[in-house]
Coordinates of C-alpha atoms in Angstrom, one line a residue:
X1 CA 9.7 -24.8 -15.4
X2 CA 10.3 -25.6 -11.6
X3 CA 13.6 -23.9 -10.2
X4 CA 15.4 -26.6 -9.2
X5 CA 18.4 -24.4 -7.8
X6 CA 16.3 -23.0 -5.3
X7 CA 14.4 -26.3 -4.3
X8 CA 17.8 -28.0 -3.7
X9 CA 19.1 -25.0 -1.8
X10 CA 15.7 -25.3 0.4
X11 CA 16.9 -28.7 0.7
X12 CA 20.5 -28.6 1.7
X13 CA 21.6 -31.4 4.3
X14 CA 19.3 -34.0 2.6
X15 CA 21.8 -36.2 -0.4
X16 CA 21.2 -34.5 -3.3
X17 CA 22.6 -35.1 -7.2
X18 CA 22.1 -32.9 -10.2
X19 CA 24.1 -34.7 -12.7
X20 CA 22.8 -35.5 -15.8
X21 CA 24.4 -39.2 -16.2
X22 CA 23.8 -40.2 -13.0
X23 CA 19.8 -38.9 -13.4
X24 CA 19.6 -40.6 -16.7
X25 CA 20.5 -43.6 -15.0
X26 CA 18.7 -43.4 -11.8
X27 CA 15.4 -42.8 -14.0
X28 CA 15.2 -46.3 -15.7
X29 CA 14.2 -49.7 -14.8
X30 CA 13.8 -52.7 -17.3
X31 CA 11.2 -50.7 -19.2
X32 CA 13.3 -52.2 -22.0
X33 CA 12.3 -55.4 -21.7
X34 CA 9.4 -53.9 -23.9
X35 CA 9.9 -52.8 -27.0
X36 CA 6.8 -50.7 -26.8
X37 CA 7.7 -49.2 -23.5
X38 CA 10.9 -48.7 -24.5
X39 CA 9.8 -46.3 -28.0
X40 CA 7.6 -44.4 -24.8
X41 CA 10.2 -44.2 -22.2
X42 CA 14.0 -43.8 -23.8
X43 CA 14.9 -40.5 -22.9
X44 CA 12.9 -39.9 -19.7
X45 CA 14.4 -38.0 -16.8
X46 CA 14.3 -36.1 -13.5
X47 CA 15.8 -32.7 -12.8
X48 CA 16.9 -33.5 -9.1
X49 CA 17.5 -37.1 -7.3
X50 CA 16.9 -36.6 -3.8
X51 CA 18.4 -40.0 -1.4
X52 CA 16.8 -39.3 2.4
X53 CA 17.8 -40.8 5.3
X54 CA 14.8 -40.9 7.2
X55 CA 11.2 -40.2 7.3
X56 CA 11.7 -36.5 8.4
X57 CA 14.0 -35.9 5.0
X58 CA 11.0 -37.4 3.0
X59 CA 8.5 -34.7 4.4
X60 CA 10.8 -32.4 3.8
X61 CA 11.0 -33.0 0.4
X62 CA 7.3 -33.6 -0.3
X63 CA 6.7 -30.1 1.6
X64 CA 9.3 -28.1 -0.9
X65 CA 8.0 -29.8 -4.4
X66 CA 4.6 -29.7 -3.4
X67 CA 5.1 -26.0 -2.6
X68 CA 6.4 -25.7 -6.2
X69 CA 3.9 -28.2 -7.7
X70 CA 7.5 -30.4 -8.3
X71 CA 6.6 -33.9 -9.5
X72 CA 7.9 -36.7 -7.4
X73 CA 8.8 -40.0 -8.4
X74 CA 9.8 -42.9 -6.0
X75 CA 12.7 -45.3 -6.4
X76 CA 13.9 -48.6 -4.8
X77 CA 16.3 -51.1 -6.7
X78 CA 14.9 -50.3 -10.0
X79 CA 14.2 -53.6 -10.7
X80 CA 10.7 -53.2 -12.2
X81 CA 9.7 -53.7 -15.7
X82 CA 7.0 -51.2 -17.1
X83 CA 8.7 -47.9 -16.6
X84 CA 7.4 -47.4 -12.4
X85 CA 10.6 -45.4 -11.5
X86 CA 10.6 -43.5 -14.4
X87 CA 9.6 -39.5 -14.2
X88 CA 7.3 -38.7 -17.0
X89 CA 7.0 -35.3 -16.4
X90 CA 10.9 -34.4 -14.8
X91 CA 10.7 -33.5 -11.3
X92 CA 12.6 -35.3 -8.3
X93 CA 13.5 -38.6 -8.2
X94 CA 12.9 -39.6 -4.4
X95 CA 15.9 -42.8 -4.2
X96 CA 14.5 -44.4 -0.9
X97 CA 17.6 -46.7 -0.9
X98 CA 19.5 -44.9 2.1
X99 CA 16.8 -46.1 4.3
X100 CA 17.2 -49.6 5.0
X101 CA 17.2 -50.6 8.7
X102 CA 14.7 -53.4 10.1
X103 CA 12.6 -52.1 13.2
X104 CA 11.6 -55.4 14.4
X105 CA 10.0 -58.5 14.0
X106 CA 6.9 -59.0 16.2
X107 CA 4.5 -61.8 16.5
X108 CA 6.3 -63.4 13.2
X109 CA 6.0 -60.5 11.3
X110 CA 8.4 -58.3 10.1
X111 CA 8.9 -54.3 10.1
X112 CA 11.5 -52.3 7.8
X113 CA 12.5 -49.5 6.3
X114 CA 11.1 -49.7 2.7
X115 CA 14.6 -49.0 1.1
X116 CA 15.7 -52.3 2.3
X117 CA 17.5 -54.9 -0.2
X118 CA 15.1 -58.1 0.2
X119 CA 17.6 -60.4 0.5
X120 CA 19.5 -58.6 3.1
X121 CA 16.2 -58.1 5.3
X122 CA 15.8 -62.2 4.4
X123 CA 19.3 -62.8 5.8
X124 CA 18.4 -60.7 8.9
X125 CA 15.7 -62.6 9.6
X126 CA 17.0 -65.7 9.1
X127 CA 19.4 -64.9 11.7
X128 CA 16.3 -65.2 13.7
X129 CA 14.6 -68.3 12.4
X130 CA 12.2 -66.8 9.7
X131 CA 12.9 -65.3 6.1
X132 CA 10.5 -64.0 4.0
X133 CA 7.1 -65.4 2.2
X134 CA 7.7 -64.2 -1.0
X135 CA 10.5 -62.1 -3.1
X136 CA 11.0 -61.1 -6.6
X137 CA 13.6 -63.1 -8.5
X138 CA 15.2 -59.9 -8.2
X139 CA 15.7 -60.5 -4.5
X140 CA 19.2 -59.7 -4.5
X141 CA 18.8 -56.2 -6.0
X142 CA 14.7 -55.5 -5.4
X143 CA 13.7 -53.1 -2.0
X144 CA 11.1 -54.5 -0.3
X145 CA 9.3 -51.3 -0.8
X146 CA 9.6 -51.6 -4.5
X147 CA 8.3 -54.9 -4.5
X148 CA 5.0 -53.8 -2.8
X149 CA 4.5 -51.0 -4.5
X150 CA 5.6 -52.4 -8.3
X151 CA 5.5 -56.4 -8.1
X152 CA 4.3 -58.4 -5.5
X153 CA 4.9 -61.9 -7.5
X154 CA 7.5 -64.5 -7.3
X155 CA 9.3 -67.2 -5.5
X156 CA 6.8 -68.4 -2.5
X157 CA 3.4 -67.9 -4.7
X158 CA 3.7 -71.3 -5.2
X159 CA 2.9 -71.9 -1.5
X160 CA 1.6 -68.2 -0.2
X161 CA 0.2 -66.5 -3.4
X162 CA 0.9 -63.0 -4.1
X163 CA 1.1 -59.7 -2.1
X164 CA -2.4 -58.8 -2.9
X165 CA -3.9 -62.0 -0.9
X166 CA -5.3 -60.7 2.4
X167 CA -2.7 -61.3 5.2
X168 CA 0.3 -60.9 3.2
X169 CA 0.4 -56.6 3.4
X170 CA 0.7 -56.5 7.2
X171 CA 0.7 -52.9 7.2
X172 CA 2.9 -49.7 5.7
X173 CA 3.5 -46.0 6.4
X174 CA 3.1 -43.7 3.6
X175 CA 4.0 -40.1 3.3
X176 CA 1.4 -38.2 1.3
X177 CA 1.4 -34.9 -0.8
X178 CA -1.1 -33.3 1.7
X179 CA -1.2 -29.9 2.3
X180 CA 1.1 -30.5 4.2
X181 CA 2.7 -33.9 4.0
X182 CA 2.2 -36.6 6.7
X183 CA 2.5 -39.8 7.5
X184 CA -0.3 -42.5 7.2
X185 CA -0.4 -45.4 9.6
X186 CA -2.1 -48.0 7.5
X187 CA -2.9 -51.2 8.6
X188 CA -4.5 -54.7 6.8
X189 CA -6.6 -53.8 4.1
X190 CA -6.1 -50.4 4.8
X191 CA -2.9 -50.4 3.1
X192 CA -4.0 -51.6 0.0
X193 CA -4.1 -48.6 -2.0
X194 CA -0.7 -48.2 -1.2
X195 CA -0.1 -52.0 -3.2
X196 CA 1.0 -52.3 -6.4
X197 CA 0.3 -48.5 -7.2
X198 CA 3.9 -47.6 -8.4
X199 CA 4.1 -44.6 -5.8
X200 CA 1.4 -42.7 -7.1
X201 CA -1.0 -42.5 -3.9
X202 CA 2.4 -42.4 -1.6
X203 CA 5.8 -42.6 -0.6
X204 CA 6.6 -46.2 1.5
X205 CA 8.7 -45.5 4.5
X206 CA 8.1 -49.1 6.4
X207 CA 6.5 -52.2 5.6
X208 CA 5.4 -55.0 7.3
X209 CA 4.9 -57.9 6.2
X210 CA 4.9 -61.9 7.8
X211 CA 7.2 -64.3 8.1
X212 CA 7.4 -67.7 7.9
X213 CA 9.8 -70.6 9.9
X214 CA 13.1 -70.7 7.7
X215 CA 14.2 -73.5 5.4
X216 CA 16.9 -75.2 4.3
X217 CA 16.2 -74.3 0.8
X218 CA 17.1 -76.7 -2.0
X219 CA 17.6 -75.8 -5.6
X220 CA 16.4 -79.4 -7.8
X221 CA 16.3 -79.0 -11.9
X222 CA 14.7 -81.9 -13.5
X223 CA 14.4 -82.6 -17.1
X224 CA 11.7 -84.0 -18.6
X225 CA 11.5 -85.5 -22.3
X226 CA 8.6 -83.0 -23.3
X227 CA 6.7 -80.1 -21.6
X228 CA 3.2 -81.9 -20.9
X229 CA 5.0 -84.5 -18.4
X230 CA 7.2 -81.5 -17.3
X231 CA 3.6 -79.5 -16.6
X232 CA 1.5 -82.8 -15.3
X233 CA 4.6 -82.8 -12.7
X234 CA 4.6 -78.8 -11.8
X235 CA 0.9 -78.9 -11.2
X236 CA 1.1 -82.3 -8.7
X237 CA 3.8 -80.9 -7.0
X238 CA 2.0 -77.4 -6.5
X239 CA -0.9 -80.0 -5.1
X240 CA 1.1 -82.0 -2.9
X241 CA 0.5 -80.6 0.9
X242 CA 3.2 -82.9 2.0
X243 CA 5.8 -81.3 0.1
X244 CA 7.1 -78.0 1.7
X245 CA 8.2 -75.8 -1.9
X246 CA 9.0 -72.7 -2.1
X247 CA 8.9 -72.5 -6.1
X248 CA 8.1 -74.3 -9.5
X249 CA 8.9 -72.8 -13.0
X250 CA 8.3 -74.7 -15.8
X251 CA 10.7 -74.7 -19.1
X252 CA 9.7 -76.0 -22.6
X253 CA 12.8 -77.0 -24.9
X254 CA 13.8 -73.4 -26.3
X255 CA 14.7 -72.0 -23.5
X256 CA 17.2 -74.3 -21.3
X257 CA 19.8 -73.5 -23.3
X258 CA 20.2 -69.6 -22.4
X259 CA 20.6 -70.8 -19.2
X260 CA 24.3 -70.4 -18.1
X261 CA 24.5 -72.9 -15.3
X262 CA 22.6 -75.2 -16.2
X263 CA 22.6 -75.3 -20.3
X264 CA 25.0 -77.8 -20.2
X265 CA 23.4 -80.3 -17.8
X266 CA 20.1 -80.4 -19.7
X267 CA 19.5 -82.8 -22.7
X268 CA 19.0 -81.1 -26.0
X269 CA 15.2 -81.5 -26.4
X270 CA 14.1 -81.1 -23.1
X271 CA 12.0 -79.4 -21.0
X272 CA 13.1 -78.0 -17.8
X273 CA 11.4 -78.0 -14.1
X274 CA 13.5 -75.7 -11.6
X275 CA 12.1 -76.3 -8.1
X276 CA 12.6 -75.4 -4.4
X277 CA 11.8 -77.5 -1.7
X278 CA 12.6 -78.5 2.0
X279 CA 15.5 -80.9 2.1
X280 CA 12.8 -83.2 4.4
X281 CA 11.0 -83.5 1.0
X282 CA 13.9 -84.6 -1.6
X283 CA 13.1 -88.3 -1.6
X284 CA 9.3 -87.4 -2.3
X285 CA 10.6 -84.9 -5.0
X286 CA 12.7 -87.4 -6.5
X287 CA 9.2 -90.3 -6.7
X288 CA 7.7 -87.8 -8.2
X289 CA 9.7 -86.7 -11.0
X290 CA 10.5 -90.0 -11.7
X291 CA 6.3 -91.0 -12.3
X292 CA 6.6 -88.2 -14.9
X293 CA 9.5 -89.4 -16.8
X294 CA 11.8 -86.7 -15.3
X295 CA 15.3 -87.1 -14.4
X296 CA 16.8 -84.8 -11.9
X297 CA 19.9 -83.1 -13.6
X298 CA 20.9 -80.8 -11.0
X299 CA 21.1 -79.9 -7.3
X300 CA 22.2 -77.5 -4.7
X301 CA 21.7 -75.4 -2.0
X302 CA 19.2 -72.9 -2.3
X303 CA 20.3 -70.3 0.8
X304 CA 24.2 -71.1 -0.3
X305 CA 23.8 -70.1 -3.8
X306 CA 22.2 -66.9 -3.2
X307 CA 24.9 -65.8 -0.7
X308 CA 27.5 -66.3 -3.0
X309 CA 28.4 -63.3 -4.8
X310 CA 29.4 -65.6 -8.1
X311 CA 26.4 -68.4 -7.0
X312 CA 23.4 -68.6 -9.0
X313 CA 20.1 -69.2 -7.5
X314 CA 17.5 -71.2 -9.6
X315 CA 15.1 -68.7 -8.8
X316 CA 17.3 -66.5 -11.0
X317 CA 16.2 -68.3 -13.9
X318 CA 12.7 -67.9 -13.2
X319 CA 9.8 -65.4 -13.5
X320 CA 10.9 -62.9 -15.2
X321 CA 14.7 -63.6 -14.7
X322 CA 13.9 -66.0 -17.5
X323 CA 13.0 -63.7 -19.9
X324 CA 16.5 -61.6 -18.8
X325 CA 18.7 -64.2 -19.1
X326 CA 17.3 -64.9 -23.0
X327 CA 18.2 -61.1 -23.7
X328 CA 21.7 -61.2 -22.5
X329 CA 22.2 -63.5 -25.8
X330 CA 19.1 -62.4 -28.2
X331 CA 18.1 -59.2 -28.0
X332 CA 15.6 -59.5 -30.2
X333 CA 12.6 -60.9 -28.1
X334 CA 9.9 -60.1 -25.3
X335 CA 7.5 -61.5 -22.6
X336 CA 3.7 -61.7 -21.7
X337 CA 2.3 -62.0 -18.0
X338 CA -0.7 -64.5 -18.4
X339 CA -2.6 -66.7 -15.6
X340 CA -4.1 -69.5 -16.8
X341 CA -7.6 -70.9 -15.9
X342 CA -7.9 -73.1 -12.5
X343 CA -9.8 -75.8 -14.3
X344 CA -8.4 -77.3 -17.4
X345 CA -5.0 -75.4 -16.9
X346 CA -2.8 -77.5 -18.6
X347 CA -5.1 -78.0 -21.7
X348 CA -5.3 -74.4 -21.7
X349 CA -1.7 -73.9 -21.6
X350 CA -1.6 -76.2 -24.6
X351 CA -4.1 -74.1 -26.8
X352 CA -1.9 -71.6 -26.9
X353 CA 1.7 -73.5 -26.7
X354 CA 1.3 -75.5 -29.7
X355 CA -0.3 -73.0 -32.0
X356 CA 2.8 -70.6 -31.0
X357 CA 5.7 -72.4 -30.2
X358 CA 7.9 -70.9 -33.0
X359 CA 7.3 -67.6 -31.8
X360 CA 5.9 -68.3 -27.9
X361 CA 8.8 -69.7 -25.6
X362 CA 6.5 -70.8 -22.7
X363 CA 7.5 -70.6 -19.3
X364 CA 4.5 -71.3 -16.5
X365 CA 5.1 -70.7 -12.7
X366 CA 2.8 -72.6 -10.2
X367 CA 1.0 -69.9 -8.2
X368 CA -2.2 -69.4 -5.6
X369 CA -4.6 -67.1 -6.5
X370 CA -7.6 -66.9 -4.0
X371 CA -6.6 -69.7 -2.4
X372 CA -6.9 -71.8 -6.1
X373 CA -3.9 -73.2 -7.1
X374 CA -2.9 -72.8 -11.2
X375 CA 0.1 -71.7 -13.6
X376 CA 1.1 -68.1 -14.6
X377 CA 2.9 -67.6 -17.2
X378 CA 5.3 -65.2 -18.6
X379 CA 6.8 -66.7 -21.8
X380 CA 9.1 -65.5 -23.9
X381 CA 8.1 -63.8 -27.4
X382 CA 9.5 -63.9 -30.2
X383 CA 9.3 -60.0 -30.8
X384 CA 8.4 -58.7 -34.8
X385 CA 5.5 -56.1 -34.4
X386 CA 3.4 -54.6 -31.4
X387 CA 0.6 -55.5 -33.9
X388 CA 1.6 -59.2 -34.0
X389 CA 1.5 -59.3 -29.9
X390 CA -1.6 -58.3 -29.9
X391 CA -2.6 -60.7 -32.2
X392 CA -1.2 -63.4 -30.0
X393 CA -2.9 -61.6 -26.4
X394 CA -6.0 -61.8 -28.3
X395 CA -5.4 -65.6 -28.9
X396 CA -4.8 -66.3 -24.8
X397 CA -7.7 -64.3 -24.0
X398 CA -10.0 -66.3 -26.6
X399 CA -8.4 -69.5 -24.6
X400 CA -9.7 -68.0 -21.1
X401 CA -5.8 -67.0 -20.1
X402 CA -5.9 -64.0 -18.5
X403 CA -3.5 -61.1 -19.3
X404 CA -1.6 -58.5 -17.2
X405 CA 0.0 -56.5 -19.9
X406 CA 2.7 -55.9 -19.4
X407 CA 3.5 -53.1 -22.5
X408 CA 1.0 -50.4 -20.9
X409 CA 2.5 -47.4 -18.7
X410 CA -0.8 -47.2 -16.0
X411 CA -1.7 -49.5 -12.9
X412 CA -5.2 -49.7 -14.9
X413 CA -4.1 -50.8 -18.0
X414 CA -1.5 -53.3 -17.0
X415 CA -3.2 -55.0 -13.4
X416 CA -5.5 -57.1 -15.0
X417 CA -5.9 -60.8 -12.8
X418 CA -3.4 -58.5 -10.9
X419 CA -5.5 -56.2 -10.0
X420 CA -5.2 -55.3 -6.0
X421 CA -8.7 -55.0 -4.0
X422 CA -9.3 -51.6 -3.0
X423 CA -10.1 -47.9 -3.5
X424 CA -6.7 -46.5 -5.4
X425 CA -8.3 -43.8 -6.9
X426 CA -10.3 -42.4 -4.6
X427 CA -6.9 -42.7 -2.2
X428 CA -4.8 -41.0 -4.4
X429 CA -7.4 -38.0 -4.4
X430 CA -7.3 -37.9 -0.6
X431 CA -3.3 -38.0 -0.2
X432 CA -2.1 -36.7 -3.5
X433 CA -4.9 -34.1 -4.5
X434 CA -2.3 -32.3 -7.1
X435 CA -1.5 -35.2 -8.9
X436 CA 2.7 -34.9 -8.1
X437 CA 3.0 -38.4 -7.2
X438 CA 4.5 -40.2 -10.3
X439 CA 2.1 -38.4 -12.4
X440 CA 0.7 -40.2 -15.6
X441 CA 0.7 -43.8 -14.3
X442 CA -3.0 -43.8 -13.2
X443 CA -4.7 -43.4 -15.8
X444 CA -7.9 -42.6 -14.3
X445 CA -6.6 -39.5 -11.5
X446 CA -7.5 -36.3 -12.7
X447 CA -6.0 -33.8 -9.7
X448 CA -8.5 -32.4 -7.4
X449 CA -7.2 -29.3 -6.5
X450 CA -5.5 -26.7 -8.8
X451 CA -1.9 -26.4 -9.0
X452 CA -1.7 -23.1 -7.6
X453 CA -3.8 -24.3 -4.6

């Protein structure tokens, strides 16, 4: 058992915390939105949270728990879903959320601290005439370096994709578990071992990552009478190169009416588009939704909404905010993370929808991957056994819908279409040869070197 008296004494000036409520907490994400994950991970905790201020307090504590083979698992917002932020094997919890400042932007890219909150780093750069290319829904909480190293999906894949297309990882420094720690300068595709890797090949001090001019953001909802027009709508609008968007998530009937806001302004029945485009584009919009049978329900502005502490922004209803805001009233369901073929997508999404629907809530999200434009998908389940969900993954795959599981503990098991190009393994042996980087999420590191090296 690590002494974690003497580690903390070796690391006195650096913000330190020891107690056991305030660990417990620290040491969770929404792991829980799985029941499987959460039978795994209830229970899980570090021995030590260590909060630095700036790169030097990282290596510092890198240097003292891999001096005493001390595990070390990194934490932003805590915003992620399959247990990234949580220790497996005790240790420190390394809070990165002290360092937040934004160095610069440069040639319409942006570089920050990666404790940053995402939507403070997007209202500082709208200050200058950008904002970001993509965020989480849970922009208002998320770090930008927990969104590299745990998501990298959400509002702006309509339009951009996801972090793992080429261009949209400028570059990041990592701290390593070297003997003795450093800092990598990693640009391009040289960072993306660093991508969606939960931590476990390094500790993010700065991203970078492009920008793009800044909008005037408007939140449209649109009911349609049935989810096919709804869908036929999402996809032409994802198509539509005249139509600056930002986002388009896709509703069937069950699940409007969880929605807080706007439960009240959709028909019972109906299915639900939420979208977010340019104000320039709200007559277009409005054609269009109106060739599909769709009527728009509700409007306002995007930027506003977010700003306001009691505001809700539509995107907070969508991805997997959608699955959130069904467990604040029924606790008794959970979600899938599916992408749906390029060709055929919507008869695809019907294979599976209709078959389902008593116990599949489906929610698509127009997204790019590769440059191809299609739906993913994470719709709600109707939870009753792990057995039954496999039963019903094992259906989508049979449909050609891919899966990113999102029940599994390790980057393997859970990328799936996800998957980020790149060497991770073979990085992690290089800059965390003991293994003490989040251990037990990649599931195919064995350590290198011995402990007691």
């Amino acid at each position: 058992m690590p002494d974690i008296a003497s580690l903390a004494a070796e690391l006195d000036g650096i913000e330190l915390a020891t107690d056991r409520a305030l660990l417990r907490q620290k040491s969770r994400d929404f792991y829980w939105y799985s029941p499987i994950l959460k039978k795994q991970l209830d229970g899980k905790s570090a021995e030590l949270l260590a909060r630095p201020k700036d790169e030097a307090e990282v290596l510092r504590v890198l240097t003292a728990c891999r001096a005493r083979a001390v595990p070390v698992t990194v934490r932003g917002g805590g915003t992620g879903n399959y247990g990234q932020c949580v220790p497996l094997q005790g240790g420190v919890l390394l809070d990165m959320t002290a360092m937040t400042k934004p160095i610069a932007i440069t040639d319409g890219a942006v570089e920050v601290e990666a404790g940053a909150k995402m939507i403070d780093l997007d209202l500082w750069c709208r200050e200058q005439g950008w904002e970001l290319k993509l965020w989480p829904s849970t922009k208002r909480t998320a770090t930008i370096g927990g969104f590299v190293a745990g998501g990298g999906a959400g509002v702006g894949g309509i339009s951009h994709g996801t972090m793992r297309e080429r261009g949209n990882l400028v570059g990041a420094r990592v701290a390593t578990m070297q003997d003795p720690p450093r800092i990598l300068d990693l640009e391009g595709m040289a960072a993306n071992p660093v991508n969606r890797t939960y931590g476990t090949t390094g500790v993010l001090t700065r991203i970078k990552v492009p920008l793009t001019p800044a909008q005037a953001w408007r939140d449209v909802a649109i009911a349609f009478p049935d989810f096919v027009p709804a869908s036929r709508f999402a996809l032409e609008l994802a198509f539509a190169d005249g139509i600056p968007k930002k986002m388009c998530g896709v509703f069937d009937s069950q699940l409007p009416p969880f929605f807080k806001g706007l439960a009240d302004a959709v028909p019972a029945g109906h299915a639900l588009a939420l979208v977010m485009v340019a104000p320039a584009a709200l007559g277009a919009l409005r054609e269009l939704a109106a060739e599909h049978g769709g009527r728009i329900v509700a409007e306002q502005d995007a930027v506003q909404a977010e700003r306001d502490a009691e505001g809700t922004p539509f995107y907070e209803y969508c991805w997997n905010h959608t699955t959130l805001q069904v467990l604040k009233k029924d606790r008794g369901v959970s979600y899938l993370q599916c992408r749906f073929p390029f060709e055929d997508t919507l008869k695809a999404v019907e294979a599976v929808r209709i078959p389902f629907r008593d116990e599949v809530w489906m929610h698509t999200e127009c997204v790019r991957f590769g440059g191809r434009t299609t739906m993913s998908a994470l719709p709600v389940i109707r939870w009753t056994s792990a057995e039954r969900l496999y039963e019903i993954i094992a259906a989508f795959e049979a449909a050609g819908i891919g899966i990113a599981n999102p029940h599994v503990l390790t980057i393997e098991e859970g990328s799936g279409y996800r998957r980020v190009p790149g060497d991770q393994l073979g990085f992690k042996r290089m800059a965390d040869p003991l293994g003490l980087l989040n251990p037990g999420k990649m599931r195919d590191f064995s350590p290198s070197e011995p402990a007691s090296a």
